C-alpha cells in the first residue's frame, strides 16, 4: 500500500527562522510528489517534483526530491507569520488518486 | 481565472438525513476528484471522474456514498442516511487531465457536521 509519512507533526518557530519539513514516501510506481499549504480548509498547490524536476524554488520556499532515499524536504527561509499553516505532502497512487501524509503544522510566532 | 468552488461551505444535518455537496471545477479541467479530511489527518481519496464517468470509486467507504458528474463539469457528492462518523471536511479538486504529472487544484471544501 502506498504511504506518505511527514515529520515533524508540528513545529513552532520565530519570525525570521528557517524551517525544514520532511516527507518520506513508499509508492509502487513513483511519478511525482506534490507539496500543498493548507490554511483553514483549501490546500493550495506549492510544488510538484518529478524525476526530471528534482528541485523547485519560489521566493522563500524551496523543495528537493531524493528519489534514491525516497524523501523530499520543503524549506522555508526568513519565515513570516503568514507562513503559519499545515503543510501537506502527497504522491499520486494507482488511479491518479493522491495519497497524503498527515501534514506538518507550522506556527510562526512574531 | 476562477478556481474550484464548492457549496455549501458548511452543512449541519441530523443523523439519518440525506445531503448533497456540490463542486464546480476549474473551467476546462476534465478530471475531478473528491477527498474527505478528518481533523488532524491528510485528505483521503473518495472518487475521481474523467469526463462524465467515475474512473475510480475505490475510496467510497460504503454504498451510502454516491457521486455524479452528468455533463462532465459540475459534480455532486450524495450521502444517504448520514451517520455521525461522516462528519468531516469534503474537498473537491480538479486537474487539466487525469494523470500523475497534472497538478490537482483544490476547492475550499464543505464542512459537514452530522448531529
Short mmCIF file of C-alpha atoms in Angstrom, two decimals, chain A residues 21-25 27 29-36 45-58 61-67 70-75 88-92 98, chain B residues 99-104:
data_model
loop_
_atom_site.label_atom_id
_atom_site.label_comp_id
_atom_site.label_asym_id
_atom_site.label_seq_id
_atom_site.Cartn_x
_atom_site.Cartn_y
_atom_site.Cartn_z
CA UNK A 21 9.82 19.96 6.70
CA UNK A 22 10.29 16.30 5.83
CA UNK A 23 8.32 13.88 3.71
CA UNK A 24 9.18 10.21 3.14
CA UNK A 25 7.19 8.03 0.78
CA UNK A 27 4.89 4.18 -3.75
CA UNK A 29 5.37 3.40 -9.33
CA UNK A 30 6.79 6.81 -8.50
CA UNK A 31 5.91 9.58 -10.94
CA UNK A 32 5.72 12.76 -8.87
CA UNK A 33 5.49 14.28 -5.40
CA UNK A 34 3.42 17.33 -4.51
CA UNK A 35 3.53 19.88 -1.69
CA UNK A 36 0.49 21.84 -0.56
CA UNK A 45 -0.62 23.91 -4.54
CA UNK A 46 3.05 24.79 -3.94
CA UNK A 47 5.32 22.45 -5.93
CA UNK A 48 5.40 19.31 -8.00
CA UNK A 49 8.68 17.38 -8.09
CA UNK A 50 9.37 14.70 -10.67
CA UNK A 51 12.27 12.64 -11.97
CA UNK A 52 13.04 15.47 -14.37
CA UNK A 53 12.48 18.24 -11.84
CA UNK A 54 14.00 17.35 -8.50
CA UNK A 55 14.47 20.91 -7.26
CA UNK A 56 11.92 23.72 -7.21
CA UNK A 57 12.11 27.24 -5.76
CA UNK A 58 9.63 30.05 -5.37
CA UNK A 61 10.18 28.38 -0.39
CA UNK A 62 12.22 25.62 -1.96
CA UNK A 63 11.95 21.88 -2.22
CA UNK A 64 14.14 18.98 -3.27
CA UNK A 65 13.45 15.35 -4.06
CA UNK A 66 15.75 12.43 -3.31
CA UNK A 67 14.46 9.50 -5.37
CA UNK A 70 12.60 8.19 -1.11
CA UNK A 71 12.13 11.54 0.58
CA UNK A 72 11.55 15.19 -0.06
CA UNK A 73 12.14 18.30 2.02
CA UNK A 74 10.42 21.67 1.97
CA UNK A 75 12.49 24.62 3.16
CA UNK A 88 0.87 18.55 3.18
CA UNK A 89 2.93 16.19 1.08
CA UNK A 90 1.28 13.79 -1.40
CA UNK A 91 2.15 11.23 -4.07
CA UNK A 92 -0.11 10.03 -6.87
CA UNK A 98 -3.30 11.41 -4.25
CA UNK B 99 -2.55 11.71 -14.56
CA UNK B 100 0.32 11.87 -12.06
CA UNK B 101 2.01 14.78 -13.82
CA UNK B 102 -1.02 17.09 -13.62
CA UNK B 103 -1.41 19.22 -10.50
CA UNK B 104 -4.68 18.90 -8.63
#
